[in-house]
CSV table of C-alpha atoms in Angstrom, one decimal:
chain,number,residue,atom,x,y,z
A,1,UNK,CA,-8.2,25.2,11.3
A,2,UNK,CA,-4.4,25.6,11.1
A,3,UNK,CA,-4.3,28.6,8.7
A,4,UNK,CA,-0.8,28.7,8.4
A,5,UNK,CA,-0.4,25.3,7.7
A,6,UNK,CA,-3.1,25.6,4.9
A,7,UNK,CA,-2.6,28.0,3.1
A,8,UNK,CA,1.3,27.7,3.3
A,9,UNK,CA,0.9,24.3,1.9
A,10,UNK,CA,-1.7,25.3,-0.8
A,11,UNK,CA,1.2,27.9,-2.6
A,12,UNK,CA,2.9,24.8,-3.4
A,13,UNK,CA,-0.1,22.6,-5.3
A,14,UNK,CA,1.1,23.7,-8.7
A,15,UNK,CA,4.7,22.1,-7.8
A,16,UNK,CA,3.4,19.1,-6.8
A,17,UNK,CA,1.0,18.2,-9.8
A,18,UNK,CA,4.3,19.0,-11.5
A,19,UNK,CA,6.0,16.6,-9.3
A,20,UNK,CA,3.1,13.8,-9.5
A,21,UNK,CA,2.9,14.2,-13.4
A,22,UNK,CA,6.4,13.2,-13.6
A,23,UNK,CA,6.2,10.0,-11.5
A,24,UNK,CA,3.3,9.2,-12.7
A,25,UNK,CA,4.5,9.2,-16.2
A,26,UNK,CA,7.7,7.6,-15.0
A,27,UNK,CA,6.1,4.6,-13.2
A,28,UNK,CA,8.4,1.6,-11.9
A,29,UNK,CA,7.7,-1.9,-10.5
A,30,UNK,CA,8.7,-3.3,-6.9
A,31,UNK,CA,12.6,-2.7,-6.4
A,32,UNK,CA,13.6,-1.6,-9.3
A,33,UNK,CA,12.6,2.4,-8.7
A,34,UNK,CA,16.1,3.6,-9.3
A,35,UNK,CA,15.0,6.9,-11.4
A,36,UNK,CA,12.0,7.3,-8.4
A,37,UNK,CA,14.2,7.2,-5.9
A,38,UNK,CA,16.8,9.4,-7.4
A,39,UNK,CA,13.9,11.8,-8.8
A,40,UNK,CA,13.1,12.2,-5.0
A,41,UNK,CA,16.7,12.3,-3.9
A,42,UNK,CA,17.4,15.3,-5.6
A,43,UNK,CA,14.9,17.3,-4.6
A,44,UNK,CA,15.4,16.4,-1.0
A,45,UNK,CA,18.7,17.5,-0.9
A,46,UNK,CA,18.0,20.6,-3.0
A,47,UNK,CA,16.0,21.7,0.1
A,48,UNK,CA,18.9,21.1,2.7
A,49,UNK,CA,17.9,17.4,3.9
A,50,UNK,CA,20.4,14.9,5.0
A,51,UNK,CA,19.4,12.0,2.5
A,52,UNK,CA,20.7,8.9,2.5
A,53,UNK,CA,20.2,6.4,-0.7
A,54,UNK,CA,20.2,2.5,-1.4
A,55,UNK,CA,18.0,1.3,1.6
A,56,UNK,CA,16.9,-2.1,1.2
A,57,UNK,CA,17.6,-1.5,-2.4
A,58,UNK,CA,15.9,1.5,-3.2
A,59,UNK,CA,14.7,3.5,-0.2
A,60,UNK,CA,15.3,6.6,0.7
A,61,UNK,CA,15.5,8.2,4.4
A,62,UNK,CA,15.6,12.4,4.3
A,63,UNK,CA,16.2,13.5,7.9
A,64,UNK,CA,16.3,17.3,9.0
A,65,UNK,CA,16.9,18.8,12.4
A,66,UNK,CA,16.2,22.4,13.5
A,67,UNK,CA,17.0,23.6,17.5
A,68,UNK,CA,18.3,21.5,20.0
A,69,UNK,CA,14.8,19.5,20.8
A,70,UNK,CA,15.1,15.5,21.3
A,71,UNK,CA,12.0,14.2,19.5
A,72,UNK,CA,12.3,12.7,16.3
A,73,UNK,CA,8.7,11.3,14.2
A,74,UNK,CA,8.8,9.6,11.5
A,75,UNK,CA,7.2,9.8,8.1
A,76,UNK,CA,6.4,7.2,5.2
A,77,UNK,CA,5.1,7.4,1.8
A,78,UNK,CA,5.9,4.7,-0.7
A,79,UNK,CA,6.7,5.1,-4.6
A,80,UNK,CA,6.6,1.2,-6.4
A,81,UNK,CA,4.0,0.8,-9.5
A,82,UNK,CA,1.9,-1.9,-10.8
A,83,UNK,CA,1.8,-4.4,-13.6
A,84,UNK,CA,-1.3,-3.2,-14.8
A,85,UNK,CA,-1.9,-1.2,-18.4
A,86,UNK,CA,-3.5,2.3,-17.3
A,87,UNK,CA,-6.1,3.2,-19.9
A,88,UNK,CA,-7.1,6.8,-19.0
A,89,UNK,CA,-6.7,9.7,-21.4
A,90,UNK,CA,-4.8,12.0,-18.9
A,91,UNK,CA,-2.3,14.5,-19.9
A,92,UNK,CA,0.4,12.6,-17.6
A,93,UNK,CA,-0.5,9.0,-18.6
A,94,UNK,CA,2.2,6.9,-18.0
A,95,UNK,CA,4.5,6.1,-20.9
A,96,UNK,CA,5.8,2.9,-19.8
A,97,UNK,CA,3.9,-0.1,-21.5
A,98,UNK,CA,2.0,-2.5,-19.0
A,99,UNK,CA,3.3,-0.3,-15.9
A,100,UNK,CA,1.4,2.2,-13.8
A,101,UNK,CA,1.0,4.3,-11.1
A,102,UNK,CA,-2.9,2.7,-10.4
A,103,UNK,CA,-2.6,3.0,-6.5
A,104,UNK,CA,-1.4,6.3,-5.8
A,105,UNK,CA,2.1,5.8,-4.9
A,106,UNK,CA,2.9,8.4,-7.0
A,107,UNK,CA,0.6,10.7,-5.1
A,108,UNK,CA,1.4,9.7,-1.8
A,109,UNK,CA,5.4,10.6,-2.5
A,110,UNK,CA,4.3,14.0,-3.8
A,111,UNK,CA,2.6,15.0,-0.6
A,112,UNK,CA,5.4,13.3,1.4
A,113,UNK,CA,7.8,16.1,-0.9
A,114,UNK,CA,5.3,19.0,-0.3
A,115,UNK,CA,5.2,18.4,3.2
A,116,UNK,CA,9.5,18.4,3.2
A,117,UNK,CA,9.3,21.6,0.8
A,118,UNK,CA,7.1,23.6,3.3
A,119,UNK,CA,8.9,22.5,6.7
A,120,UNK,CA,12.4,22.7,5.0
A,121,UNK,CA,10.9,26.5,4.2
A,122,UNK,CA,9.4,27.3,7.5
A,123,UNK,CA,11.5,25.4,10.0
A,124,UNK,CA,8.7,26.0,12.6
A,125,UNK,CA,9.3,22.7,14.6
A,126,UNK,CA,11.9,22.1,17.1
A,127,UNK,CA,13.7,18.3,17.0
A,128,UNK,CA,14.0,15.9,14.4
A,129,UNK,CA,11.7,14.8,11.0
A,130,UNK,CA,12.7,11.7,8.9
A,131,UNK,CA,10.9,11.3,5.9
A,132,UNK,CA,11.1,7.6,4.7
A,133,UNK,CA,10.2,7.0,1.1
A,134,UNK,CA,9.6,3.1,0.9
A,135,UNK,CA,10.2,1.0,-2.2
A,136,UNK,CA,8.4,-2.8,-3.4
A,137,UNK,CA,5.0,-1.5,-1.2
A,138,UNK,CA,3.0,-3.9,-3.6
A,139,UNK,CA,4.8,-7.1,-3.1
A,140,UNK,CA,5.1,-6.7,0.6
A,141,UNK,CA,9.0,-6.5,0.4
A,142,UNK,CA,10.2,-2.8,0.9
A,143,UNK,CA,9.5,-2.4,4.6
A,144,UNK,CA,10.8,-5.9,5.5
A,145,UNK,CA,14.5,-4.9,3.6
A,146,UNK,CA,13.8,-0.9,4.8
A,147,UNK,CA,14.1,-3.0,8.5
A,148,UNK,CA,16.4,-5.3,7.2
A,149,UNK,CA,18.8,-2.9,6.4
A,150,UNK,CA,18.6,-1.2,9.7
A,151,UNK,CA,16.0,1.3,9.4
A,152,UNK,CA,15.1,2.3,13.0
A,153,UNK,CA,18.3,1.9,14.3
A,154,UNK,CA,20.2,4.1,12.1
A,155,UNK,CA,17.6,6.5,11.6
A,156,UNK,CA,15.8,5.9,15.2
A,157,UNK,CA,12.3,7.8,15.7
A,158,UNK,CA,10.0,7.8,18.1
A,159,UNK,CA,7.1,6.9,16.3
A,160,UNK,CA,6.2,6.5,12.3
A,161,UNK,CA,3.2,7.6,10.8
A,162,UNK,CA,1.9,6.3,6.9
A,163,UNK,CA,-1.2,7.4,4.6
A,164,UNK,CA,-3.0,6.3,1.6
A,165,UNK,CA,-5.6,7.5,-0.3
A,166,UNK,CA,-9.1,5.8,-0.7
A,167,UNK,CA,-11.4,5.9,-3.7
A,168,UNK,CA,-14.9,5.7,-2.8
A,169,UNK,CA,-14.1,7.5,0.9
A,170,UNK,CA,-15.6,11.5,0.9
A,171,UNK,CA,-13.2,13.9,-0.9
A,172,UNK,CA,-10.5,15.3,1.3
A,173,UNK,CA,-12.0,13.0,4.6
A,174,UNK,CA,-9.3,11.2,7.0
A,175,UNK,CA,-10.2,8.1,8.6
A,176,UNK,CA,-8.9,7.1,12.0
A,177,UNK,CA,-8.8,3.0,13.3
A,178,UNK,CA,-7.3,2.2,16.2
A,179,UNK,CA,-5.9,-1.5,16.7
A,180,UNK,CA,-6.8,-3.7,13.7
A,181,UNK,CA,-6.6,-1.7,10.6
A,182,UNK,CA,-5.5,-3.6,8.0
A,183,UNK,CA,-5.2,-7.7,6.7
A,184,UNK,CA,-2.3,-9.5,6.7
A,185,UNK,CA,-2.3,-10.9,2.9
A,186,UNK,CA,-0.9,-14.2,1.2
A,187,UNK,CA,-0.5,-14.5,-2.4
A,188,UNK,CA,-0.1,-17.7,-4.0
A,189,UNK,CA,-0.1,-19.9,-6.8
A,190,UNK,CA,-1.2,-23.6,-7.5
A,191,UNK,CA,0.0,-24.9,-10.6
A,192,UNK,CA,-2.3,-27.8,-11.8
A,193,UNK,CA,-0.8,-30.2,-14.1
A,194,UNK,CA,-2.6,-32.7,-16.3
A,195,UNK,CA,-2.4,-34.6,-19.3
A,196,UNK,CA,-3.1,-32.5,-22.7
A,197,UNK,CA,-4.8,-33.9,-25.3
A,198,UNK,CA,-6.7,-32.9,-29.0
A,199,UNK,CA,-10.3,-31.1,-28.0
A,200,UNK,CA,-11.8,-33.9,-29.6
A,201,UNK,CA,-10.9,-36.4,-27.7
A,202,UNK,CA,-10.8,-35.2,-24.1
A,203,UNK,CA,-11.4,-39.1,-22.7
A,204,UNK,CA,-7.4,-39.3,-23.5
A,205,UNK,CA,-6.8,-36.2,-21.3
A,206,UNK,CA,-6.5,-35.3,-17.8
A,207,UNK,CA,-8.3,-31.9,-17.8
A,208,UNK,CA,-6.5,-29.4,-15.6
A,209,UNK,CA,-9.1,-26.9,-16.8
A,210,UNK,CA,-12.1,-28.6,-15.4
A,211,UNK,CA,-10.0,-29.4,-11.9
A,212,UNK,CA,-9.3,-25.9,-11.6
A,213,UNK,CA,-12.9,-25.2,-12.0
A,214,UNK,CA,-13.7,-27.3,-9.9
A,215,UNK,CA,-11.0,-26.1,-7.4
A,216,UNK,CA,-12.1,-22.3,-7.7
A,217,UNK,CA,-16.0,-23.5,-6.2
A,218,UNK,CA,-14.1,-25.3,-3.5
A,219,UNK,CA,-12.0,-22.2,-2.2
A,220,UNK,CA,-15.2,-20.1,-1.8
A,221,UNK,CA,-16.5,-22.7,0.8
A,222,UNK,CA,-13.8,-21.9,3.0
A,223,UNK,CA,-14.7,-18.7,4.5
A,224,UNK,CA,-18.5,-19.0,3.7
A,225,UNK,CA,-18.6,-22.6,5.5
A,226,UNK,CA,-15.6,-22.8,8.3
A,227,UNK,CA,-15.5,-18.8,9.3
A,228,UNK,CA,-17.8,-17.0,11.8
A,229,UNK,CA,-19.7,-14.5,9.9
A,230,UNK,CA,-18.3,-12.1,12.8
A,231,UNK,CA,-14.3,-12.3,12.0
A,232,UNK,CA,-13.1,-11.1,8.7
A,233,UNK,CA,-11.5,-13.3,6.0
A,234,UNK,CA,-11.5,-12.9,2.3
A,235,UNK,CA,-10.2,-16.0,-0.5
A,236,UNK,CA,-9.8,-14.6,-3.9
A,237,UNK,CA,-8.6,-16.4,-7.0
A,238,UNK,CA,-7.6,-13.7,-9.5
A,239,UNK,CA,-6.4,-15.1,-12.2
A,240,UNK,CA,-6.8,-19.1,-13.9
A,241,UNK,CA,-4.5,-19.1,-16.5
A,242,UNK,CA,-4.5,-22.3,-18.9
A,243,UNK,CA,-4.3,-22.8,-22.6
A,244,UNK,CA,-4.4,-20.2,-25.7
A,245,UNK,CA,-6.6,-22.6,-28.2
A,246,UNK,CA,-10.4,-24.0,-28.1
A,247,UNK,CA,-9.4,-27.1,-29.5
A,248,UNK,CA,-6.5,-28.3,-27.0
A,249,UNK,CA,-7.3,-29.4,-23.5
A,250,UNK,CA,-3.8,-27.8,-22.0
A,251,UNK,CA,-1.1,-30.0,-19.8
A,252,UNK,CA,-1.2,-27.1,-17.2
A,253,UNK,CA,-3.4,-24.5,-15.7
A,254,UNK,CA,-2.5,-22.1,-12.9
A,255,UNK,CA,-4.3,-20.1,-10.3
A,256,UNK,CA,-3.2,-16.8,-8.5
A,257,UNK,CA,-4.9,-16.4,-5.0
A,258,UNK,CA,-5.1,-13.4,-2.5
A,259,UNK,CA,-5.5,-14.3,0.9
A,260,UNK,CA,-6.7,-11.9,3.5
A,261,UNK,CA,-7.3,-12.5,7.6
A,262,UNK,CA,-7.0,-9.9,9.8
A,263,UNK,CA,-6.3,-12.7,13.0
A,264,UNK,CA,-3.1,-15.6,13.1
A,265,UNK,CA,-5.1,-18.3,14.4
A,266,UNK,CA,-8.2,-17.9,11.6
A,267,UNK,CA,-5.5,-17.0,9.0
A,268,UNK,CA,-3.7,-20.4,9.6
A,269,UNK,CA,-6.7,-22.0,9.4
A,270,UNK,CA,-7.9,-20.4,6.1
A,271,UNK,CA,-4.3,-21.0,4.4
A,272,UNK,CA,-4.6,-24.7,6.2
A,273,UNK,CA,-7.9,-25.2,4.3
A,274,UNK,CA,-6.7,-24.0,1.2
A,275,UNK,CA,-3.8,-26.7,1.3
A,276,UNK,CA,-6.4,-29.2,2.3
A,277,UNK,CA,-8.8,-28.7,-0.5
A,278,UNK,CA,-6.0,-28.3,-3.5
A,279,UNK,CA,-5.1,-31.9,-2.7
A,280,UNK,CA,-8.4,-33.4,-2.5
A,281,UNK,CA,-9.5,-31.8,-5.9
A,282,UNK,CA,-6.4,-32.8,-7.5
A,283,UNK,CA,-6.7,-35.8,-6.4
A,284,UNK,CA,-9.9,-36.7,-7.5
A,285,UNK,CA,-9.2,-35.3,-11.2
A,286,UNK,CA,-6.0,-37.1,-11.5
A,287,UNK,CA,-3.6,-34.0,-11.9
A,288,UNK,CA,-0.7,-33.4,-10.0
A,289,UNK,CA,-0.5,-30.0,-7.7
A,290,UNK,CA,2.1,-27.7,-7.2
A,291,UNK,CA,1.4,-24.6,-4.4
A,292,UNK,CA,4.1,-21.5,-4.4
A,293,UNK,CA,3.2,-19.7,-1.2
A,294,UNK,CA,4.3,-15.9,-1.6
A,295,UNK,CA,5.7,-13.2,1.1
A,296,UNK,CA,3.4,-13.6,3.7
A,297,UNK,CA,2.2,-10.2,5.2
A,298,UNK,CA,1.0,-9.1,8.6
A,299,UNK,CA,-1.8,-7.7,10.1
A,300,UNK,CA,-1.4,-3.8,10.3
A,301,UNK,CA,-2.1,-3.0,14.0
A,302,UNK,CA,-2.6,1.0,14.7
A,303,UNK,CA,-1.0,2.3,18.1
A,304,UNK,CA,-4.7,3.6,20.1
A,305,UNK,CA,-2.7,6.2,21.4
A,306,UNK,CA,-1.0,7.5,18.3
A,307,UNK,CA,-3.8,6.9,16.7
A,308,UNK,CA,-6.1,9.1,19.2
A,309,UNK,CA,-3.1,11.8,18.6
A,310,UNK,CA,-3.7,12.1,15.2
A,311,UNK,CA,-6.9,12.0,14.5
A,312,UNK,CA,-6.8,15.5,17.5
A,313,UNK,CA,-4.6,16.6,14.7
A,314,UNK,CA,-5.9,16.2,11.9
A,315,UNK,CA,-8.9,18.2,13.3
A,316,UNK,CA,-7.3,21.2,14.4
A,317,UNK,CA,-6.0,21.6,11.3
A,318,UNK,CA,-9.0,20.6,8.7
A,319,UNK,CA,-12.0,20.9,11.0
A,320,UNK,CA,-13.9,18.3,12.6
A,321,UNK,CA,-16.0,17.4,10.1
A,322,UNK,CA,-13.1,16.2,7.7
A,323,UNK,CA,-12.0,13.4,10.7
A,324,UNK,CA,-13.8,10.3,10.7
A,325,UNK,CA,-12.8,8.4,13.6
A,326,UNK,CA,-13.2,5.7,15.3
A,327,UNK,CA,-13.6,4.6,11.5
A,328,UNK,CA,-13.8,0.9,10.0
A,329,UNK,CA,-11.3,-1.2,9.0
A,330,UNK,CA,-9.5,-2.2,5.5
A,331,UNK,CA,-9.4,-6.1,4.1
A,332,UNK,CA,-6.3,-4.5,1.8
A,333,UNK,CA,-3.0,-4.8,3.3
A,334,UNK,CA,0.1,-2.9,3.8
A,335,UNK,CA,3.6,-3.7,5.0
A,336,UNK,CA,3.6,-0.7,7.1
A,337,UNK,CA,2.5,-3.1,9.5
A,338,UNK,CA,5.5,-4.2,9.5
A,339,UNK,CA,7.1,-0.7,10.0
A,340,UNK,CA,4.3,-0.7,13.1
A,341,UNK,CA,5.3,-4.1,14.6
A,342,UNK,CA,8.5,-2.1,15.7
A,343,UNK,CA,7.5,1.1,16.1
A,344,UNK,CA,4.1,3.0,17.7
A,345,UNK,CA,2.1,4.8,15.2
A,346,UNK,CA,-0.7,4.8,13.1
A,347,UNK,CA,-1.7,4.9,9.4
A,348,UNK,CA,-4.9,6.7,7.9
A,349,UNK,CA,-6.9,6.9,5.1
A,350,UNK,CA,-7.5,10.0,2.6
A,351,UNK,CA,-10.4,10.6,0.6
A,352,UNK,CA,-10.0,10.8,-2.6
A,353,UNK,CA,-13.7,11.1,-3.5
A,354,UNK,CA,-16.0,9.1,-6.0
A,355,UNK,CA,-13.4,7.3,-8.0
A,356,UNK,CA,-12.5,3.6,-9.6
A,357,UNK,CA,-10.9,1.5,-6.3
A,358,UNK,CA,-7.1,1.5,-6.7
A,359,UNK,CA,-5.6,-1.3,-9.0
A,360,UNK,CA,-8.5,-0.8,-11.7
A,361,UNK,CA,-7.1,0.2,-15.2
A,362,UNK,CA,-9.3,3.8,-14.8
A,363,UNK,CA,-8.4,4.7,-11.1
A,364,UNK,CA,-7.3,8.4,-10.9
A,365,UNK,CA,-5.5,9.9,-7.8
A,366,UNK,CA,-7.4,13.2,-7.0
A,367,UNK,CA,-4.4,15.8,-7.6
A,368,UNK,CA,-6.7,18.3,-5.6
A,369,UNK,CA,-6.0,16.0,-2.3
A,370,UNK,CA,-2.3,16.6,-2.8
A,371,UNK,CA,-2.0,19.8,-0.7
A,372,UNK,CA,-4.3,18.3,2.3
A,373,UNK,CA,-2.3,15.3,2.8
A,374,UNK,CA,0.7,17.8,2.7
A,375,UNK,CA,-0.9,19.7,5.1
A,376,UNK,CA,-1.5,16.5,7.3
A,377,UNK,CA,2.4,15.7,7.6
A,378,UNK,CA,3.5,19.6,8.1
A,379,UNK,CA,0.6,19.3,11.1
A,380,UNK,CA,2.0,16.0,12.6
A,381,UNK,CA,5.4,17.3,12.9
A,382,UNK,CA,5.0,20.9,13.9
A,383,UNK,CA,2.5,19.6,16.8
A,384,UNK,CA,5.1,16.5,17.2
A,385,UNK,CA,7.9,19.0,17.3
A,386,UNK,CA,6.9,22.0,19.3
């Protein structure tokens, strides 16, 4: 157990709840975290960091040096909300209507800032930290326009490390996977259109509702017909949006999908199926089809060695019985895999005990898991840094 690390950490928990409760009552969708950003900015520099603003839109990078060492590691948190309409009674709830902080973001910047608080304080590392505090996380776009805008090569590092907490995972636990740790995801829409009609006379209609029915059955055949019960593929329709009355058979109806594969080739073939199978049913209902494929993501590949590295870390500090590793993969994704398809590294999971799943209306991020993933950062760089 790393003592000093602990308990050095643990002095600043009040702070941070103070810091959470703001974000979280401040919550702001993909790109547009302009008062997030600058929440974060200020505190940075209040602590002696060299921040620099406005990357790929909204990002932040905080860099600090201390002695004349050559190492630099790199740190990521991201800070984007959802479109969802939290409904818990907490004392923070957040005040923007239909936006929330229902993944943790919030959470994961406040640990990112504890860990910068306490190593701005201590300076016990010699070399370089950058902490990167990543916009649009939900929509797969803030590490793509981080990169874009020339992350790594104006703010090189050696390696880049990311975390983020898990509902249903044992309180205060960290969970290692080497190689395939995440999905790559697609989100899509088809758009069936029809012909609407009265309620009562559907036989002068062409029923998007029913073909979209019809469509929904379809797509589950895909991965419980055409994939090997031994790779990893999920289809989801989400939402099937269509009409507002009982009596009017509506001219459109729309599905939103979430595709998952954590492999190129089967993930092709999935997203090939899916076109397939849209045009069929269509077809044979008489609508016309319309499919809007989203940002496509990647597969988020952990370094072995990094990953071996920090999982060694992460029990010197906490103990071995808080490091779970090798551990099993995720069928979420993250576009930190795109942060790790140029850079080694790893990215690890955080307990945050028996708890709605992230995205759910009543998910909570444990505020008491604030200090250990704190801790966590602090450890990687200090050991990083020595």
């Amino acid at each position: 157990m790393n003592w000093t690390i602990l308990n050095g950490v643990n002095k600043l928990h009040d702070e941070m709840k103070e810091w959470m409760g703001h974000l979280h009552q401040c919550p702001e969708l993909a790109l547009m975290e302009t008062k997030t950003a600058n929440f974060i900015a200020e505190k940075l520099k209040s602590w002696g960091y060299d921040v620099v603003e406005g990357i790929g839109k909204t990002g932040i990078v905080a860099s600090m040096t201390v002695g004349k060492g050559n190492k630099t590691i790199g740190l990521r948190a991201d800070f984007d909300a959802l479109p969802i309409q939290e409904v818990n009674d907490l004392p923070y709830k957040s005040k923007i209507e239909g936006v929330s902080h229902l993944c943790g973001h919030d959470g994961h910047s406040t640990m990112l800032l504890g860990a910068a608080k306490y190593l701005a304080e201590t300076k016990n590392f010699n070399g370089t930290v950058r902490l990167i505090f990543q916009p649009g996380e939900e929509t797969m776009e803030g590490s793509p326009a981080m990169i874009a805008d020339g992350l790594f090569e104006r703010f090189p590092v050696d390696a880049v490390y990311g975390m983020h907490n898990m509902p249903g995972l044992p309180f205060g636990k960290f969970h290692f996977c080497e190689n395939e740790m995440m999905a790559a995801v697609d989100n899509w829409e088809i758009e069936l259109t029809g012909k609407g009609s009265h309620g009562s006379m559907p036989e002068l209609s062409i029923d998007p509702v029913v073909c979209g029915s019809s469509l929904v059955m379809a797509l589950q055949t895909i991965v419980s017909r055409n994939v090997s019960p031994w790779q990893n593929s999920v289809v989801s329709v989400g939402a099937f949006i269509a009409g507002n009355a009982g009596n009017i058979v509506p001219q459109t109806a729309l599905l939103r999908l979430s595709i998952r594969n954590m492999e190129p080739k089967l993930r092709e073939m999935v997203l090939n199926k899916i076109r397939s199978i849209t045009k069929s049913q269509a077809e044979a209902f008489g609508c016309k089809y319309e499919i809007r494929e989203g940002i496509p993501g990647a597969v988020l590949l952990n370094t072995p060695e990094n990953t071996q590295w920090a999982a060694s870390v992460a029990r010197n500090t906490f103990g071995d019985d808080q490091v779970v590793y090798p551990a099993h993969p995720y069928m979420g994704s993250e576009d930190f895999a795109f942060m790790l398809q140029k850079k080694n590294g790893t990215y690890c999971m955080l307990g945050n005990g028996d708890n709605f799943m992230v995205h759910h209306p009543q998910y909570v991020f444990n505020q008491d898991i604030l200090p250990i993933g704190a801790a966590y950062w602090a450890a990687l760089t200090e050991e990083y840094l020595k």
